[in-house]
């Protein structure tokens, strides 16, 4: 889970919105797209984004205990 920015595995309800959109009238004219629903996992393919995320994690570790961001 360290590589998933949301720090949790996806659950079925995480995919409901896109399924409703694609199956309904709102998505009727939507074609040729890829929807990535992975809690942010795919951003780690970009080294710059990964480095930035890791820097933010280090910064957050220095702050007093708070609710997760």
PDB file of N, CA, C and O in Angstrom:
ATOM      1  N   UNK A   1       0.806  -1.208   0.000  1.00  0.00           N
ATOM      2  CA  UNK A   1       0.000   0.000   0.000  1.00  0.00           C
ATOM      3  C   UNK A   1       0.846   1.268   0.000  1.00  0.00           C
ATOM      4  O   UNK A   1       0.310   2.337  -0.178  1.00  0.00           O
ATOM      5  N   UNK A   2       2.130   1.127   0.187  1.00  0.00           N
ATOM      6  CA  UNK A   2       2.986   2.322   0.195  1.00  0.00           C
ATOM      7  C   UNK A   2       2.952   3.052  -1.147  1.00  0.00           C
ATOM      8  O   UNK A   2       3.076   4.274  -1.185  1.00  0.00           O
ATOM      9  N   UNK A   3       2.761   2.331  -2.229  1.00  0.00           N
ATOM     10  CA  UNK A   3       2.730   2.962  -3.556  1.00  0.00           C
ATOM     11  C   UNK A   3       1.336   3.433  -3.948  1.00  0.00           C
ATOM     12  O   UNK A   3       1.151   3.943  -5.049  1.00  0.00           O
ATOM     13  N   UNK A   4       0.358   3.279  -3.071  1.00  0.00           N
ATOM     14  CA  UNK A   4      -0.998   3.745  -3.352  1.00  0.00           C
ATOM     15  C   UNK A   4      -1.238   4.993  -2.501  1.00  0.00           C
ATOM     16  O   UNK A   4      -1.362   4.897  -1.283  1.00  0.00           O
ATOM     17  N   UNK A   5      -1.275   6.178  -3.130  1.00  0.00           N
ATOM     18  CA  UNK A   5      -1.426   7.403  -2.362  1.00  0.00           C
ATOM     19  C   UNK A   5      -2.632   7.429  -1.422  1.00  0.00           C
ATOM     20  O   UNK A   5      -2.574   8.045  -0.368  1.00  0.00           O
ATOM     21  N   UNK A   6      -3.702   6.769  -1.772  1.00  0.00           N
ATOM     22  CA  UNK A   6      -4.871   6.760  -0.881  1.00  0.00           C
ATOM     23  C   UNK A   6      -4.708   5.806   0.295  1.00  0.00           C
ATOM     24  O   UNK A   6      -5.528   5.768   1.194  1.00  0.00           O
ATOM     25  N   UNK A   7      -3.633   5.011   0.280  1.00  0.00           N
ATOM     26  CA  UNK A   7      -3.265   4.121   1.386  1.00  0.00           C
ATOM     27  C   UNK A   7      -4.328   3.082   1.746  1.00  0.00           C
ATOM     28  O   UNK A   7      -4.504   2.708   2.895  1.00  0.00           O
ATOM     29  N   UNK A   8      -5.041   2.635   0.740  1.00  0.00           N
ATOM     30  CA  UNK A   8      -6.018   1.561   0.967  1.00  0.00           C
ATOM     31  C   UNK A   8      -6.303   0.886  -0.374  1.00  0.00           C
ATOM     32  O   UNK A   8      -6.077   1.455  -1.427  1.00  0.00           O
ATOM     33  N   UNK A   9      -6.757  -0.342  -0.291  1.00  0.00           N
ATOM     34  CA  UNK A   9      -7.181  -1.051  -1.490  1.00  0.00           C
ATOM     35  C   UNK A   9      -8.540  -0.536  -1.911  1.00  0.00           C
ATOM     36  O   UNK A   9      -9.325  -0.081  -1.089  1.00  0.00           O
ATOM     37  N   UNK A  10      -8.813  -0.616  -3.188  1.00  0.00           N
ATOM     38  CA  UNK A  10     -10.122  -0.216  -3.688  1.00  0.00           C
ATOM     39  C   UNK A  10     -11.199  -1.195  -3.253  1.00  0.00           C
ATOM     40  O   UNK A  10     -10.945  -2.385  -3.069  1.00  0.00           O
ATOM     41  N   UNK A  11     -12.371  -0.672  -3.059  1.00  0.00           N
ATOM     42  CA  UNK A  11     -13.539  -1.489  -2.723  1.00  0.00           C
ATOM     43  C   UNK A  11     -14.578  -1.277  -3.821  1.00  0.00           C
ATOM     44  O   UNK A  11     -14.484  -0.315  -4.589  1.00  0.00           O
ATOM     45  N   UNK A  12     -15.539  -2.178  -3.939  1.00  0.00           N
ATOM     46  CA  UNK A  12     -16.509  -2.057  -5.033  1.00  0.00           C
ATOM     47  C   UNK A  12     -17.147  -0.672  -5.161  1.00  0.00           C
ATOM     48  O   UNK A  12     -17.354  -0.188  -6.276  1.00  0.00           O
ATOM     49  N   UNK A  13     -17.410  -0.013  -4.062  1.00  0.00           N
ATOM     50  CA  UNK A  13     -18.062   1.301  -4.153  1.00  0.00           C
ATOM     51  C   UNK A  13     -17.166   2.346  -4.831  1.00  0.00           C
ATOM     52  O   UNK A  13     -17.672   3.349  -5.344  1.00  0.00           O
ATOM     53  N   UNK A  14     -15.864   2.117  -4.865  1.00  0.00           N
ATOM     54  CA  UNK A  14     -14.968   3.043  -5.551  1.00  0.00           C
ATOM     55  C   UNK A  14     -15.184   3.029  -7.067  1.00  0.00           C
ATOM     56  O   UNK A  14     -14.779   3.965  -7.758  1.00  0.00           O
ATOM     57  N   UNK A  15     -15.775   1.983  -7.570  1.00  0.00           N
ATOM     58  CA  UNK A  15     -15.980   1.830  -9.007  1.00  0.00           C
ATOM     59  C   UNK A  15     -17.417   2.092  -9.443  1.00  0.00           C
ATOM     60  O   UNK A  15     -17.710   2.113 -10.632  1.00  0.00           O
ATOM     61  N   UNK A  16     -18.298   2.316  -8.494  1.00  0.00           N
ATOM     62  CA  UNK A  16     -19.712   2.505  -8.819  1.00  0.00           C
ATOM     63  C   UNK A  16     -19.960   3.736  -9.676  1.00  0.00           C
ATOM     64  O   UNK A  16     -20.723   3.692 -10.632  1.00  0.00           O
ATOM     65  N   UNK A  17     -19.318   4.833  -9.326  1.00  0.00           N
ATOM     66  CA  UNK A  17     -19.568   6.091 -10.042  1.00  0.00           C
ATOM     67  C   UNK A  17     -19.285   5.997 -11.526  1.00  0.00           C
ATOM     68  O   UNK A  17     -20.096   6.417 -12.356  1.00  0.00           O
ATOM     69  N   UNK A  18     -18.136   5.442 -11.890  1.00  0.00           N
ATOM     70  CA  UNK A  18     -17.786   5.341 -13.302  1.00  0.00           C
ATOM     71  C   UNK A  18     -18.693   4.344 -14.021  1.00  0.00           C
ATOM     72  O   UNK A  18     -19.060   4.547 -15.178  1.00  0.00           O
ATOM     73  N   UNK A  19     -19.089   3.292 -13.326  1.00  0.00           N
ATOM     74  CA  UNK A  19     -19.998   2.314 -13.940  1.00  0.00           C
ATOM     75  C   UNK A  19     -21.352   2.950 -14.230  1.00  0.00           C
ATOM     76  O   UNK A  19     -21.921   2.756 -15.319  1.00  0.00           O
ATOM     77  N   UNK A  20     -21.858   3.727 -13.287  1.00  0.00           N
ATOM     78  CA  UNK A  20     -23.151   4.403 -13.484  1.00  0.00           C
ATOM     79  C   UNK A  20     -23.033   5.405 -14.625  1.00  0.00           C
ATOM     80  O   UNK A  20     -23.910   5.493 -15.488  1.00  0.00           O
ATOM     81  N   UNK A  21     -21.949   6.154 -14.647  1.00  0.00           N
ATOM     82  CA  UNK A  21     -21.732   7.142 -15.707  1.00  0.00           C
ATOM     83  C   UNK A  21     -21.713   6.476 -17.086  1.00  0.00           C
ATOM     84  O   UNK A  21     -22.396   6.904 -18.006  1.00  0.00           O
ATOM     85  N   UNK A  22     -20.911   5.430 -17.219  1.00  0.00           N
ATOM     86  CA  UNK A  22     -20.778   4.781 -18.521  1.00  0.00           C
ATOM     87  C   UNK A  22     -22.044   4.059 -18.959  1.00  0.00           C
ATOM     88  O   UNK A  22     -22.318   3.970 -20.155  1.00  0.00           O
ATOM     89  N   UNK A  23     -22.800   3.555 -18.010  1.00  0.00           N
ATOM     90  CA  UNK A  23     -24.019   2.823 -18.349  1.00  0.00           C
ATOM     91  C   UNK A  23     -25.218   3.747 -18.557  1.00  0.00           C
ATOM     92  O   UNK A  23     -26.212   3.347 -19.156  1.00  0.00           O
ATOM     93  N   UNK A  24     -25.105   4.979 -18.094  1.00  0.00           N
ATOM     94  CA  UNK A  24     -26.242   5.886 -18.160  1.00  0.00           C
ATOM     95  C   UNK A  24     -26.195   6.845 -19.329  1.00  0.00           C
ATOM     96  O   UNK A  24     -25.288   6.813 -20.174  1.00  0.00           O
ATOM     97  N   UNK A  25     -27.178   7.714 -19.374  1.00  0.00           N
ATOM     98  CA  UNK A  25     -27.284   8.702 -20.443  1.00  0.00           C
ATOM     99  C   UNK A  25     -26.101   9.670 -20.466  1.00  0.00           C
ATOM    100  O   UNK A  25     -25.688  10.130 -21.525  1.00  0.00           O
ATOM    101  N   UNK A  26     -25.563  10.010 -19.322  1.00  0.00           N
ATOM    102  CA  UNK A  26     -24.460  10.963 -19.261  1.00  0.00           C
ATOM    103  C   UNK A  26     -23.239  10.477 -20.041  1.00  0.00           C
ATOM    104  O   UNK A  26     -22.502  11.271 -20.607  1.00  0.00           O
ATOM    105  N   UNK A  27     -23.029   9.176 -20.090  1.00  0.00           N
ATOM    106  CA  UNK A  27     -21.873   8.631 -20.802  1.00  0.00           C
ATOM    107  C   UNK A  27     -22.195   8.136 -22.192  1.00  0.00           C
ATOM    108  O   UNK A  27     -21.340   7.523 -22.843  1.00  0.00           O
ATOM    109  N   UNK A  28     -23.381   8.397 -22.684  1.00  0.00           N
ATOM    110  CA  UNK A  28     -23.817   7.852 -23.971  1.00  0.00           C
ATOM    111  C   UNK A  28     -22.937   8.301 -25.141  1.00  0.00           C
ATOM    112  O   UNK A  28     -22.776   7.569 -26.113  1.00  0.00           O
ATOM    113  N   UNK A  29     -22.362   9.476 -25.068  1.00  0.00           N
ATOM    114  CA  UNK A  29     -21.572  10.000 -26.178  1.00  0.00           C
ATOM    115  C   UNK A  29     -20.080   9.966 -25.878  1.00  0.00           C
ATOM    116  O   UNK A  29     -19.262  10.455 -26.633  1.00  0.00           O
ATOM    117  N   UNK A  30     -19.723   9.360 -24.807  1.00  0.00           N
ATOM    118  CA  UNK A  30     -18.320   9.282 -24.381  1.00  0.00           C
ATOM    119  C   UNK A  30     -17.690   8.047 -25.010  1.00  0.00           C
ATOM    120  O   UNK A  30     -18.135   6.935 -24.805  1.00  0.00           O
ATOM    121  N   UNK A  31     -16.616   8.255 -25.770  1.00  0.00           N
ATOM    122  CA  UNK A  31     -15.940   7.131 -26.418  1.00  0.00           C
ATOM    123  C   UNK A  31     -14.430   7.301 -26.337  1.00  0.00           C
ATOM    124  O   UNK A  31     -13.921   8.398 -26.106  1.00  0.00           O
ATOM    125  N   UNK A  32     -13.721   6.207 -26.509  1.00  0.00           N
ATOM    126  CA  UNK A  32     -12.282   6.232 -26.676  1.00  0.00           C
ATOM    127  C   UNK A  32     -11.479   6.732 -25.488  1.00  0.00           C
ATOM    128  O   UNK A  32     -10.519   7.462 -25.668  1.00  0.00           O
ATOM    129  N   UNK A  33     -11.830   6.346 -24.306  1.00  0.00           N
ATOM    130  CA  UNK A  33     -11.117   6.792 -23.117  1.00  0.00           C
ATOM    131  C   UNK A  33     -10.701   5.606 -22.265  1.00  0.00           C
ATOM    132  O   UNK A  33     -11.270   4.523 -22.366  1.00  0.00           O
ATOM    133  N   UNK A  34      -9.709   5.835 -21.446  1.00  0.00           N
ATOM    134  CA  UNK A  34      -9.297   4.857 -20.447  1.00  0.00           C
ATOM    135  C   UNK A  34      -9.446   5.532 -19.097  1.00  0.00           C
ATOM    136  O   UNK A  34      -8.871   6.597 -18.864  1.00  0.00           O
ATOM    137  N   UNK A  35     -10.232   4.948 -18.240  1.00  0.00           N
ATOM    138  CA  UNK A  35     -10.427   5.477 -16.896  1.00  0.00           C
ATOM    139  C   UNK A  35      -9.564   4.664 -15.937  1.00  0.00           C
ATOM    140  O   UNK A  35      -9.745   3.454 -15.813  1.00  0.00           O
ATOM    141  N   UNK A  36      -8.637   5.325 -15.295  1.00  0.00           N
ATOM    142  CA  UNK A  36      -7.764   4.640 -14.349  1.00  0.00           C
ATOM    143  C   UNK A  36      -8.294   4.917 -12.947  1.00  0.00           C
ATOM    144  O   UNK A  36      -8.291   6.054 -12.489  1.00  0.00           O
ATOM    145  N   UNK A  37      -8.752   3.881 -12.307  1.00  0.00           N
ATOM    146  CA  UNK A  37      -9.307   3.995 -10.959  1.00  0.00           C
ATOM    147  C   UNK A  37      -8.452   3.096 -10.079  1.00  0.00           C
ATOM    148  O   UNK A  37      -8.718   1.913  -9.922  1.00  0.00           O
ATOM    149  N   UNK A  38      -7.384   3.691  -9.554  1.00  0.00           N
ATOM    150  CA  UNK A  38      -6.403   2.880  -8.831  1.00  0.00           C
ATOM    151  C   UNK A  38      -5.884   3.545  -7.553  1.00  0.00           C
ATOM    152  O   UNK A  38      -4.850   3.166  -7.026  1.00  0.00           O
ATOM    153  N   UNK A  39      -6.593   4.554  -7.066  1.00  0.00           N
ATOM    154  CA  UNK A  39      -6.168   5.214  -5.838  1.00  0.00           C
ATOM    155  C   UNK A  39      -4.884   6.010  -5.990  1.00  0.00           C
ATOM    156  O   UNK A  39      -4.257   6.385  -5.011  1.00  0.00           O
ATOM    157  N   UNK A  40      -4.490   6.280  -7.229  1.00  0.00           N
ATOM    158  CA  UNK A  40      -3.279   7.043  -7.490  1.00  0.00           C
ATOM    159  C   UNK A  40      -2.052   6.213  -7.776  1.00  0.00           C
ATOM    160  O   UNK A  40      -0.962   6.746  -7.992  1.00  0.00           O
ATOM    161  N   UNK A  41      -2.187   4.900  -7.798  1.00  0.00           N
ATOM    162  CA  UNK A  41      -1.050   3.996  -8.027  1.00  0.00           C
ATOM    163  C   UNK A  41      -0.300   4.333  -9.319  1.00  0.00           C
ATOM    164  O   UNK A  41       0.927   4.312  -9.356  1.00  0.00           O
ATOM    165  N   UNK A  42      -1.019   4.655 -10.371  1.00  0.00           N
ATOM    166  CA  UNK A  42      -0.404   4.886 -11.678  1.00  0.00           C
ATOM    167  C   UNK A  42       0.536   6.083 -11.681  1.00  0.00           C
ATOM    168  O   UNK A  42       1.447   6.143 -12.510  1.00  0.00           O
ATOM    169  N   UNK A  43       0.373   7.019 -10.771  1.00  0.00           N
ATOM    170  CA  UNK A  43       1.257   8.189 -10.788  1.00  0.00           C
ATOM    171  C   UNK A  43       2.694   7.803 -10.491  1.00  0.00           C
ATOM    172  O   UNK A  43       3.612   8.535 -10.826  1.00  0.00           O
ATOM    173  N   UNK A  44       2.913   6.659  -9.870  1.00  0.00           N
ATOM    174  CA  UNK A  44       4.271   6.253  -9.542  1.00  0.00           C
ATOM    175  C   UNK A  44       5.060   5.804 -10.766  1.00  0.00           C
ATOM    176  O   UNK A  44       6.251   5.547 -10.680  1.00  0.00           O
ATOM    177  N   UNK A  45       4.434   5.725 -11.915  1.00  0.00           N
ATOM    178  CA  UNK A  45       5.157   5.446 -13.156  1.00  0.00           C
ATOM    179  C   UNK A  45       5.968   6.665 -13.569  1.00  0.00           C
ATOM    180  O   UNK A  45       6.882   6.562 -14.364  1.00  0.00           O
ATOM    181  N   UNK A  46       5.630   7.826 -13.052  1.00  0.00           N
ATOM    182  CA  UNK A  46       6.337   9.067 -13.351  1.00  0.00           C
ATOM    183  C   UNK A  46       7.308   9.353 -12.204  1.00  0.00           C
ATOM    184  O   UNK A  46       6.880   9.681 -11.106  1.00  0.00           O
ATOM    185  N   UNK A  47       8.624   9.240 -12.440  1.00  0.00           N
ATOM    186  CA  UNK A  47       9.596   9.423 -11.355  1.00  0.00           C
ATOM    187  C   UNK A  47       9.509  10.777 -10.672  1.00  0.00           C
ATOM    188  O   UNK A  47       9.716  10.890  -9.471  1.00  0.00           O
ATOM    189  N   UNK A  48       9.188  11.835 -11.419  1.00  0.00           N
ATOM    190  CA  UNK A  48       9.096  13.168 -10.819  1.00  0.00           C
ATOM    191  C   UNK A  48       7.941  13.228  -9.828  1.00  0.00           C
ATOM    192  O   UNK A  48       8.067  13.792  -8.736  1.00  0.00           O
ATOM    193  N   UNK A  49       6.823  12.633 -10.194  1.00  0.00           N
ATOM    194  CA  UNK A  49       5.666  12.632  -9.307  1.00  0.00           C
ATOM    195  C   UNK A  49       5.963  11.783  -8.079  1.00  0.00           C
ATOM    196  O   UNK A  49       5.628  12.167  -6.948  1.00  0.00           O
ATOM    197  N   UNK A  50       6.611  10.659  -8.271  1.00  0.00           N
ATOM    198  CA  UNK A  50       6.958   9.792  -7.138  1.00  0.00           C
ATOM    199  C   UNK A  50       7.867  10.537  -6.162  1.00  0.00           C
ATOM    200  O   UNK A  50       7.650  10.503  -4.954  1.00  0.00           O
ATOM    201  N   UNK A  51       8.869  11.236  -6.674  1.00  0.00           N
ATOM    202  CA  UNK A  51       9.779  11.983  -5.812  1.00  0.00           C
ATOM    203  C   UNK A  51       9.039  13.075  -5.042  1.00  0.00           C
ATOM    204  O   UNK A  51       9.291  13.289  -3.853  1.00  0.00           O
ATOM    205  N   UNK A  52       8.144  13.767  -5.720  1.00  0.00           N
ATOM    206  CA  UNK A  52       7.364  14.812  -5.062  1.00  0.00           C
ATOM    207  C   UNK A  52       6.497  14.230  -3.959  1.00  0.00           C
ATOM    208  O   UNK A  52       6.441  14.758  -2.846  1.00  0.00           O
ATOM    209  N   UNK A  53       5.837  13.123  -4.241  1.00  0.00           N
ATOM    210  CA  UNK A  53       4.983  12.483  -3.250  1.00  0.00           C
ATOM    211  C   UNK A  53       5.801  12.043  -2.036  1.00  0.00           C
ATOM    212  O   UNK A  53       5.385  12.240  -0.893  1.00  0.00           O
ATOM    213  N   UNK A  54       6.981  11.481  -2.273  1.00  0.00           N
ATOM    214  CA  UNK A  54       7.827  11.048  -1.168  1.00  0.00           C
ATOM    215  C   UNK A  54       8.303  12.236  -0.341  1.00  0.00           C
ATOM    216  O   UNK A  54       8.393  12.163   0.888  1.00  0.00           O
ATOM    217  N   UNK A  55       8.580  13.364  -0.989  1.00  0.00           N
ATOM    218  CA  UNK A  55       8.990  14.568  -0.257  1.00  0.00           C
ATOM    219  C   UNK A  55       7.854  15.077   0.618  1.00  0.00           C
ATOM    220  O   UNK A  55       8.072  15.484   1.771  1.00  0.00           O
ATOM    221  N   UNK A  56       6.649  15.046   0.097  1.00  0.00           N
ATOM    222  CA  UNK A  56       5.486  15.474   0.885  1.00  0.00           C
ATOM    223  C   UNK A  56       5.290  14.538   2.073  1.00  0.00           C
ATOM    224  O   UNK A  56       4.996  14.992   3.189  1.00  0.00           O
ATOM    225  N   UNK A  57       5.470  13.245   1.861  1.00  0.00           N
ATOM    226  CA  UNK A  57       5.356  12.294   2.973  1.00  0.00           C
ATOM    227  C   UNK A  57       6.348  12.619   4.078  1.00  0.00           C
ATOM    228  O   UNK A  57       6.004  12.612   5.258  1.00  0.00           O
ATOM    229  N   UNK A  58       7.588  12.910   3.708  1.00  0.00           N
ATOM    230  CA  UNK A  58       8.603  13.256   4.707  1.00  0.00           C
ATOM    231  C   UNK A  58       8.221  14.523   5.459  1.00  0.00           C
ATOM    232  O   UNK A  58       8.382  14.611   6.675  1.00  0.00           O
ATOM    233  N   UNK A  59       7.708  15.500   4.744  1.00  0.00           N
ATOM    234  CA  UNK A  59       7.270  16.740   5.382  1.00  0.00           C
ATOM    235  C   UNK A  59       6.140  16.471   6.363  1.00  0.00           C
ATOM    236  O   UNK A  59       6.144  16.978   7.489  1.00  0.00           O
ATOM    237  N   UNK A  60       5.184  15.655   5.961  1.00  0.00           N
ATOM    238  CA  UNK A  60       4.048  15.354   6.828  1.00  0.00           C
ATOM    239  C   UNK A  60       4.484  14.616   8.091  1.00  0.00           C
ATOM    240  O   UNK A  60       3.874  14.789   9.147  1.00  0.00           O
ATOM    241  N   UNK A  61       5.532  13.824   7.984  1.00  0.00           N
ATOM    242  CA  UNK A  61       6.032  13.104   9.156  1.00  0.00           C
ATOM    243  C   UNK A  61       6.591  14.052  10.210  1.00  0.00           C
ATOM    244  O   UNK A  61       6.650  13.715  11.389  1.00  0.00           O
ATOM    245  N   UNK A  62       6.995  15.251   9.798  1.00  0.00           N
ATOM    246  CA  UNK A  62       7.557  16.212  10.745  1.00  0.00           C
ATOM    247  C   UNK A  62       6.485  17.028  11.453  1.00  0.00           C
ATOM    248  O   UNK A  62       6.765  17.698  12.438  1.00  0.00           O
ATOM    249  N   UNK A  63       5.267  16.987  10.938  1.00  0.00           N
ATOM    250  CA  UNK A  63       4.171  17.761  11.540  1.00  0.00           C
ATOM    251  C   UNK A  63       3.587  17.014  12.738  1.00  0.00           C
ATOM    252  O   UNK A  63       3.691  15.789  12.827  1.00  0.00           O
ATOM    253  N   UNK A  64       2.961  17.750  13.639  1.00  0.00           N
ATOM    254  CA  UNK A  64       2.290  17.079  14.770  1.00  0.00           C
ATOM    255  C   UNK A  64       1.212  16.137  14.247  1.00  0.00           C
ATOM    256  O   UNK A  64       0.688  16.319  13.145  1.00  0.00           O
ATOM    257  N   UNK A  65       0.873  15.149  15.045  1.00  0.00           N
ATOM    258  CA  UNK A  65      -0.156  14.175  14.646  1.00  0.00           C
ATOM    259  C   UNK A  65      -1.458  14.911  14.315  1.00  0.00           C
ATOM    260  O   UNK A  65      -1.931  15.734  15.072  1.00  0.00           O
ATOM    261  N   UNK A  66      -1.998  14.556  13.151  1.00  0.00           N
ATOM    262  CA  UNK A  66      -3.259  15.107  12.681  1.00  0.00           C
ATOM    263  C   UNK A  66      -4.014  13.990  11.999  1.00  0.00           C
ATOM    264  O   UNK A  66      -3.489  12.910  11.785  1.00  0.00           O
ATOM    265  N   UNK A  67      -5.217  14.298  11.609  1.00  0.00           N
ATOM    266  CA  UNK A  67      -5.988  13.338  10.817  1.00  0.00           C
ATOM    267  C   UNK A  67      -5.270  13.125   9.494  1.00  0.00           C
ATOM    268  O   UNK A  67      -4.629  14.042   8.982  1.00  0.00           O
ATOM    269  N   UNK A  68      -5.337  11.917   8.918  1.00  0.00           N
ATOM    270  CA  UNK A  68      -4.675  11.668   7.626  1.00  0.00           C
ATOM    271  C   UNK A  68      -5.173  12.615   6.559  1.00  0.00           C
ATOM    272  O   UNK A  68      -6.326  13.015   6.561  1.00  0.00           O
ATOM    273  N   UNK A  69      -4.281  12.962   5.644  1.00  0.00           N
ATOM    274  CA  UNK A  69      -4.637  13.883   4.554  1.00  0.00           C
ATOM    275  C   UNK A  69      -5.166  13.103   3.391  1.00  0.00           C
ATOM    276  O   UNK A  69      -4.693  12.083   3.050  1.00  0.00           O
TER     277      UNK A  69
END
